[in-house]
Short mmCIF file of C-alpha atoms and ligand atoms in Angstrom, two decimals:
data_model
loop_
_atom_site.label_atom_id
_atom_site.label_comp_id
_atom_site.label_asym_id
_atom_site.label_seq_id
_atom_site.Cartn_x
_atom_site.Cartn_y
_atom_site.Cartn_z
CA MET A 18 127.15 38.91 64.20
CA LEU A 19 124.83 42.12 62.90
CA THR A 20 122.12 40.68 65.31
CA GLU A 21 124.58 40.28 67.89
CA ILE A 22 125.75 43.73 67.75
CA ALA A 23 122.12 44.93 67.69
CA ALA A 24 121.40 42.93 70.73
CA ALA A 25 124.47 44.06 72.65
CA ARG A 26 123.59 47.61 71.88
CA ASP A 27 119.86 47.53 72.94
CA ALA A 28 121.11 45.78 75.86
CA ALA A 29 123.44 48.24 76.87
CA LEU A 30 121.00 51.13 76.17
CA ALA A 31 118.44 49.71 78.37
CA GLU A 32 120.91 49.47 81.38
CA ILE A 33 121.85 53.11 80.76
CA ASP A 34 118.22 53.81 80.79
CA ALA A 35 117.98 52.07 84.11
CA ALA A 36 121.03 53.31 86.03
CA PRO A 37 119.63 54.59 88.92
CA SER A 38 122.38 57.19 89.94
CA LEU A 39 125.44 59.09 88.39
CA ASP A 40 127.98 56.52 90.36
CA GLU A 41 126.20 53.64 88.99
CA LEU A 42 126.17 55.13 85.65
CA SER A 43 129.87 55.95 85.91
CA ALA A 44 130.49 52.05 86.76
CA LEU A 45 128.19 51.21 83.94
CA ALA A 46 130.31 53.34 81.38
CA SER A 47 133.44 51.67 82.01
CA ARG A 48 131.99 48.34 81.62
CA LEU A 49 129.87 48.97 78.47
CA THR A 50 132.67 50.98 76.65
CA GLY A 51 135.79 49.31 78.32
CA LYS A 52 138.17 46.69 76.60
CA ARG A 53 136.08 44.10 77.95
CA GLY A 54 132.75 45.34 77.28
CA ARG A 55 130.42 43.27 74.76
CA LEU A 56 131.06 45.59 71.90
CA ALA A 57 134.79 45.75 72.50
CA THR A 58 134.78 42.02 72.23
CA LEU A 59 132.65 41.91 69.10
CA LYS A 60 135.15 44.65 67.98
CA SER A 61 138.07 42.27 68.45
CA GLY A 62 136.19 39.39 66.89
CA LEU A 63 135.81 41.07 63.51
CA GLY A 64 139.09 39.78 62.22
CA ALA A 65 137.51 36.38 62.36
CA LEU A 66 134.90 37.45 59.87
CA ALA A 67 135.20 35.61 56.25
CA SER A 68 134.56 38.32 53.93
CA VAL A 69 135.85 41.78 53.72
CA GLU A 70 132.72 43.13 52.87
CA GLU A 71 131.31 41.35 56.06
CA LYS A 72 133.89 42.89 57.79
CA LYS A 73 133.01 46.19 56.68
CA ARG A 74 129.67 46.23 57.59
CA ALA A 75 130.04 44.69 60.87
CA GLY A 76 132.93 46.63 61.71
CA GLN A 77 130.35 50.11 60.84
CA ALA A 78 127.54 48.69 62.86
CA VAL A 79 130.00 48.40 65.94
CA ASN A 80 131.21 51.77 65.75
CA GLU A 81 127.61 52.91 65.09
CA ALA A 82 126.62 51.05 68.34
CA LEU A 83 129.50 52.32 70.36
CA ALA A 84 128.29 55.87 69.13
CA ALA A 85 124.91 55.19 70.20
CA VAL A 86 125.91 53.83 73.48
CA SER A 87 128.17 56.98 74.30
CA ALA A 88 125.53 59.39 73.25
CA ALA A 89 123.13 57.45 75.49
CA LEU A 90 125.83 57.58 78.47
CA ASP A 91 126.11 61.38 78.09
CA ALA A 92 122.26 62.09 77.66
CA ARG A 93 121.77 60.05 80.68
CA ARG A 94 124.62 61.40 82.52
CA SER A 95 123.05 65.25 82.14
CA SER A 96 119.55 63.92 83.28
CA LEU A 97 120.86 62.55 86.30
CA ALA A 98 122.91 65.54 87.31
CA ALA A 99 119.70 67.68 86.89
CA ASP A 100 118.02 65.34 89.15
CA ALA A 101 120.67 65.06 91.57
CA LEU A 102 121.13 69.04 91.77
CA ALA A 103 117.11 69.49 91.88
CA GLU A 104 117.07 66.94 94.76
CA ARG A 105 119.92 69.07 96.52
CA VAL A 106 118.15 72.24 96.20
CA ALA A 107 114.92 71.08 97.36
CA ARG A 108 117.21 69.48 100.39
CA GLU A 109 119.05 72.20 101.31
CA ARG A 110 116.18 74.68 100.55
CA LEU A 111 115.87 77.18 104.04
CA ASP A 112 112.41 77.92 104.71
CA LEU A 113 112.79 81.32 106.26
CA THR A 114 109.05 81.70 106.93
CA GLU A 115 109.24 78.98 109.58
CA VAL A 116 111.95 81.23 111.85
CA THR A 117 110.37 85.00 110.90
CA ALA A 118 107.17 85.63 112.10
CA VAL A 119 104.76 86.70 109.45
CA PRO A 120 104.86 90.46 109.28
CA GLY A 121 101.24 91.53 109.95
CA ARG A 122 100.11 94.72 108.16
CA GLY A 123 100.48 97.77 110.90
CA HIS A 124 98.43 100.71 111.11
CA ALA A 125 98.72 104.41 112.05
CA HIS A 126 98.18 105.36 115.96
CA LEU A 127 95.03 106.31 116.85
CA VAL A 128 95.67 110.02 117.28
CA THR A 129 97.65 110.24 113.97
CA GLN A 130 94.32 108.63 112.27
CA ALA A 131 92.39 111.51 113.74
CA TRP A 132 94.96 114.10 113.02
CA GLU A 133 94.98 112.90 109.30
CA ARG A 134 91.04 112.84 108.90
CA LEU A 135 90.86 116.23 110.52
CA GLU A 136 93.48 117.53 108.00
CA ASP A 137 91.41 115.84 105.08
CA VAL A 138 88.36 117.79 106.27
CA PHE A 139 89.77 120.99 106.45
CA VAL A 140 91.53 120.76 103.40
CA GLY A 141 88.16 119.78 101.69
CA LEU A 142 86.57 123.04 103.21
CA GLY A 143 89.19 125.18 101.63
CA PHE A 144 92.03 125.56 104.37
CA ARG A 145 95.90 124.92 104.09
CA ILE A 146 97.94 123.14 106.61
CA ALA A 147 100.52 124.93 108.54
CA GLU A 148 103.27 124.02 110.73
CA GLY A 149 105.84 125.92 113.13
CA PRO A 150 108.41 124.84 115.74
CA GLU A 151 107.37 122.92 119.09
CA VAL A 152 110.25 124.88 120.98
CA GLU A 153 109.02 128.63 120.91
CA THR A 154 109.44 131.83 122.42
CA ASP A 155 107.58 133.46 125.14
CA TRP A 156 106.53 136.26 122.47
CA HIS A 157 104.84 133.89 119.91
CA ASN A 158 103.23 131.59 122.60
CA PHE A 159 102.09 134.32 124.69
CA GLU A 160 102.67 137.80 124.30
CA ALA A 161 101.54 137.91 120.86
CA LEU A 162 98.29 135.93 121.83
CA ASN A 163 97.14 139.19 124.13
CA MET A 164 98.97 137.48 127.13
CA GLY A 165 101.34 139.87 128.28
CA GLU A 166 103.71 139.34 131.09
CA GLY A 167 101.68 138.82 134.41
CA HIS A 168 98.64 138.00 132.60
CA PRO A 169 96.55 135.74 134.44
CA ALA A 170 95.51 133.50 131.54
CA ARG A 171 99.47 132.48 131.54
CA GLY A 172 98.81 130.58 135.00
CA GLU A 173 96.49 128.39 133.34
CA PHE A 174 99.11 127.02 131.15
CA ASP A 175 101.63 125.01 133.21
CA THR A 176 104.28 126.39 130.84
CA LEU A 177 107.43 123.89 130.34
CA PHE A 178 110.32 126.40 130.29
CA LEU A 179 113.76 125.70 128.65
CA ASP A 180 117.01 126.59 129.77
CA HIS A 181 117.92 127.53 126.26
CA VAL A 182 118.16 131.26 125.72
CA ALA A 183 117.41 132.44 122.12
CA PRO A 184 119.50 135.23 120.71
CA GLY A 185 118.34 138.45 121.95
CA GLY A 186 115.93 136.43 124.09
CA ALA A 187 115.77 136.69 128.25
CA PRO A 188 116.30 133.96 130.36
CA GLY A 189 113.26 131.93 130.83
CA SER A 190 111.87 133.20 127.48
CA THR A 191 111.96 129.66 125.56
CA VAL A 192 109.08 127.62 126.32
CA LEU A 193 107.62 124.41 124.56
CA ARG A 194 104.58 125.72 123.06
CA THR A 195 101.41 125.52 125.01
CA HIS A 196 99.09 125.38 121.94
CA THR A 197 99.76 126.08 118.27
CA SER A 198 98.45 129.38 118.24
CA PRO A 199 102.03 130.53 117.80
CA VAL A 200 101.77 128.57 114.29
CA GLN A 201 99.11 131.22 113.12
CA ILE A 202 100.88 134.40 114.50
CA ARG A 203 104.19 133.07 112.52
CA THR A 204 101.65 132.61 109.31
CA MET A 205 100.23 136.34 109.65
CA LEU A 206 103.72 137.79 109.79
CA GLN A 207 104.66 135.66 106.65
CA GLN A 208 102.02 136.04 104.41
CA ARG A 209 99.45 138.47 103.69
CA PRO A 210 95.50 137.91 103.78
CA PRO A 211 93.17 136.05 102.91
CA ILE A 212 94.30 133.45 105.47
CA PHE A 213 92.74 130.03 105.94
CA ILE A 214 94.92 127.84 107.74
CA VAL A 215 94.79 124.78 110.31
CA ALA A 216 97.73 124.19 112.44
CA PRO A 217 97.61 120.87 113.90
CA GLY A 218 100.65 119.64 115.99
CA ARG A 219 101.82 118.56 119.31
CA VAL A 220 101.82 120.89 122.19
CA PHE A 221 103.18 120.35 125.92
CA ARG A 222 102.08 121.43 129.60
CA ARG A 223 103.04 120.85 132.79
CA ASP A 224 100.26 118.54 133.83
CA THR A 225 100.17 115.09 135.91
CA PRO A 226 98.87 112.30 133.72
CA ASP A 227 95.39 111.25 134.51
CA ALA A 228 92.14 110.09 132.43
CA THR A 229 91.54 113.46 130.85
CA HIS A 230 95.18 115.03 130.77
CA MET A 231 98.42 114.19 129.10
CA PRO A 232 101.76 116.89 129.38
CA VAL A 233 101.96 115.76 125.60
CA PHE A 234 98.80 115.95 123.59
CA HIS A 235 97.90 117.13 120.19
CA GLN A 236 95.75 120.26 119.14
CA ILE A 237 94.59 121.58 115.82
CA GLU A 238 93.57 125.34 115.51
CA GLY A 239 92.21 127.15 112.88
CA LEU A 240 92.97 130.92 111.50
CA VAL A 241 90.87 132.74 108.73
CA VAL A 242 91.65 136.31 108.20
CA ASP A 243 90.13 138.40 105.41
CA ARG A 244 88.21 141.49 104.86
CA ASP A 245 84.67 141.34 106.56
CA ILE A 246 84.90 138.38 108.04
CA THR A 247 82.35 138.15 110.94
CA MET A 248 80.91 135.80 113.51
CA ALA A 249 78.76 134.37 111.44
CA ASP A 250 81.46 132.76 109.06
CA LEU A 251 82.72 131.37 112.11
CA ALA A 252 79.27 129.52 113.07
CA GLY A 253 79.08 128.24 109.54
CA THR A 254 82.47 127.13 109.38
CA ILE A 255 82.00 125.14 112.62
CA GLU A 256 78.69 123.37 111.20
CA ALA A 257 80.41 122.81 108.07
CA PHE A 258 83.03 121.01 109.67
CA THR A 259 80.72 119.17 112.08
CA LYS A 260 78.80 117.85 109.44
CA ALA A 261 81.52 116.76 107.15
CA PHE A 262 83.46 115.06 110.33
CA PHE A 263 80.96 113.69 112.05
CA GLY A 264 78.20 113.21 109.56
CA ALA A 265 75.12 114.96 108.38
CA GLU A 266 73.12 114.16 111.70
CA PHE A 267 75.16 116.07 113.91
CA THR A 268 74.98 120.22 114.52
CA SER A 269 76.80 122.59 116.69
CA ARG A 270 76.29 125.13 118.74
CA LEU A 271 78.36 128.21 120.12
CA ARG A 272 78.08 129.13 123.79
CA PRO A 273 79.60 132.53 125.24
CA SER A 274 82.95 132.27 126.71
CA TYR A 275 86.39 134.08 127.32
CA PHE A 276 89.95 133.88 125.89
CA PRO A 277 92.48 136.41 125.78
CA PHE A 278 93.03 135.83 122.26
CA THR A 279 89.72 136.22 120.80
CA GLU A 280 86.59 138.70 121.25
CA PRO A 281 84.19 138.08 121.31
CA SER A 282 85.12 134.24 122.65
CA ALA A 283 82.70 131.03 122.12
CA GLU A 284 82.75 127.37 123.50
CA PHE A 285 81.38 125.07 120.65
CA ASP A 286 79.55 122.01 121.37
CA ILE A 287 78.29 119.37 118.89
CA GLN A 288 75.21 117.55 119.11
CA ARG A 289 74.97 113.90 118.76
CA PRO A 290 71.77 112.20 116.78
CA ASN A 291 70.72 111.05 120.43
CA GLY A 292 70.06 114.80 121.44
CA GLU A 293 73.43 114.61 123.69
CA TRP A 294 75.65 117.90 123.30
CA ILE A 295 79.36 117.68 123.44
CA GLU A 296 81.98 120.38 124.23
CA LEU A 297 84.47 120.15 121.86
CA GLY A 298 86.34 123.37 121.64
CA GLY A 299 86.87 126.98 121.92
CA CYS A 300 86.67 129.57 119.13
CA GLY A 301 86.16 133.41 118.77
CA MET A 302 86.86 136.72 116.62
CA VAL A 303 90.58 137.12 116.53
CA HIS A 304 91.25 139.96 119.08
CA PRO A 305 92.61 143.47 117.19
CA ASN A 306 95.79 143.10 119.67
CA VAL A 307 96.81 139.66 118.06
CA LEU A 308 95.88 140.94 114.30
CA ARG A 309 98.29 143.83 115.42
CA ALA A 310 100.97 141.40 116.80
CA GLY A 311 100.77 139.52 113.44
CA GLY A 312 101.31 142.85 111.74
CA LEU A 313 97.74 143.38 110.44
CA ASP A 314 95.45 146.46 111.05
CA PRO A 315 92.53 145.70 112.38
CA GLU A 316 90.70 148.36 111.00
CA GLU A 317 91.14 146.86 107.59
CA TRP A 318 91.28 143.07 108.42
CA SER A 319 88.95 140.71 110.69
CA GLY A 320 89.19 136.95 111.32
CA PHE A 321 88.04 134.14 113.34
CA ALA A 322 90.18 131.39 115.15
CA PHE A 323 89.36 128.22 116.73
CA GLY A 324 91.01 125.25 118.29
CA PHE A 325 90.24 121.64 120.00
CA GLY A 326 92.23 118.74 120.76
CA ILE A 327 92.96 115.76 118.64
CA ASP A 328 93.46 113.37 121.30
CA ARG A 329 90.28 113.73 123.10
CA MET A 330 88.33 113.72 119.81
CA ALA A 331 89.95 110.12 119.20
CA LYS A 332 89.02 109.29 122.87
CA GLU A 333 85.25 110.30 122.42
CA ARG A 334 85.02 108.83 118.92
CA HIS A 335 86.61 105.07 120.08
CA GLY A 336 84.81 105.39 123.67
CA VAL A 337 88.64 105.28 125.19
CA GLU A 338 88.13 105.43 128.96
CA ASP A 339 91.34 106.71 129.85
CA LEU A 340 93.82 109.01 127.74
CA ARG A 341 96.99 107.02 129.24
CA GLU A 342 95.82 104.00 127.72
CA MET A 343 96.65 106.04 124.04
CA TYR A 344 99.99 106.05 124.97
CA SER A 345 100.91 103.01 126.57
CA ASP A 346 102.55 100.39 124.22
CA ASP A 347 100.17 97.62 124.99
CA LEU A 348 99.66 96.22 121.58
CA ARG A 349 96.28 94.67 122.78
CA PHE A 350 95.14 98.31 123.13
CA VAL A 351 96.89 99.52 119.73
CA ARG A 352 95.72 96.56 117.75
CA GLN A 353 91.84 97.57 118.79
CA PHE A 354 91.68 100.44 116.21
C1 2NL B 10 90.48 125.76 123.24
C2 2NL B 10 90.28 127.16 122.59
C3 2NL B 10 91.19 128.58 120.81
C4 2NL B 10 92.15 130.12 119.60
C5 2NL B 10 92.05 128.68 120.01
C6 2NL B 10 93.56 131.69 118.31
C7 2NL B 10 94.67 131.79 117.59
C8 2NL B 10 95.10 133.01 117.17
C9 2NL B 10 94.31 133.88 117.34
C10 2NL B 10 93.53 133.74 118.07
CL1 2NL B 10 96.51 133.19 116.04
N1 2NL B 10 92.85 132.58 118.65
N2 2NL B 10 93.20 130.37 118.76
C11 2NL B 10 91.05 130.78 119.31
C12 2NL B 10 90.13 130.50 120.41
C13 2NL B 10 90.14 129.26 121.03
O1 2NL B 10 91.19 127.10 121.52
O2 2NL B 10 89.88 125.13 124.09
N3 2NL B 10 91.68 124.78 122.42
C14 2NL B 10 91.55 123.36 122.92
#
């Protein structure tokens, strides 16, 4: 009897172990533990045993076998359930990478790159970055820069006027700034010298777009005001900037020129290592009238200023043929830089 019980138990355990699915396990469970199972049959045959002692031992063995079968069923059930869940999770997994393009890493626009590098270099030379409004008053944009009403230089600027009339302003006296110089005027009015600032920013002129002009472009202007600032400081700063931005093999030169807001005025050129000269921007000693407009006494303070185009700089640096390319949204162009 005990051998039969052990055999029935081992056969049951082997079947449980081999059950391939939860459904089949559940069918197996009713068969093994049901009234017509082998162990149940053996149990009901206990009465036929000869001695009480034998009945007791066989009864205990059957109960232990049934408990072992029941425990094995539970274990197999949770193992099959875990497998089924894992299989279902794998089957229902949504691979979103198949429908979403892998997002490539973008980069700053060509002009932004140049703008940020210029800021870095000027900060390295001891300048601070100044900002101001893009919508300006006629006074800050022209008058304070020694270009009174009717000054011929105003005509060069093809100004974009706004209908908006500032409080206390005359009609037609609100403009989109044609240069970032008004930022320097505002700085002079706000803080005492020493002033060492650069003002990068977006500027506007009524130009028809072509290979070298855009109605919206970017400029960076510098302003230094302190006691005893001379043209030598200007030339030295331009040279230090040239080497820091373009490389030690580059040099710079100043050529006499004219601007209403500086006196004397100069163009500044840089020389490539191959000897070629490129015109970069303008500069000069701040005109006494401009210092006065900024609330400073020209007998006490002197300064220099310079300005150049950021877009042109990016264009030269990367050999872009047409400025309009820089403002197209053609990714084939944008991705080259
Ligand atoms: C150019 C020339 C220049 C300035 C800008 C300036 C500003 C103040 C006072 C005096 Cl507040 N000058 N700015 C001076 C000389 C030249 O820019 O060709 N820019 C693209």
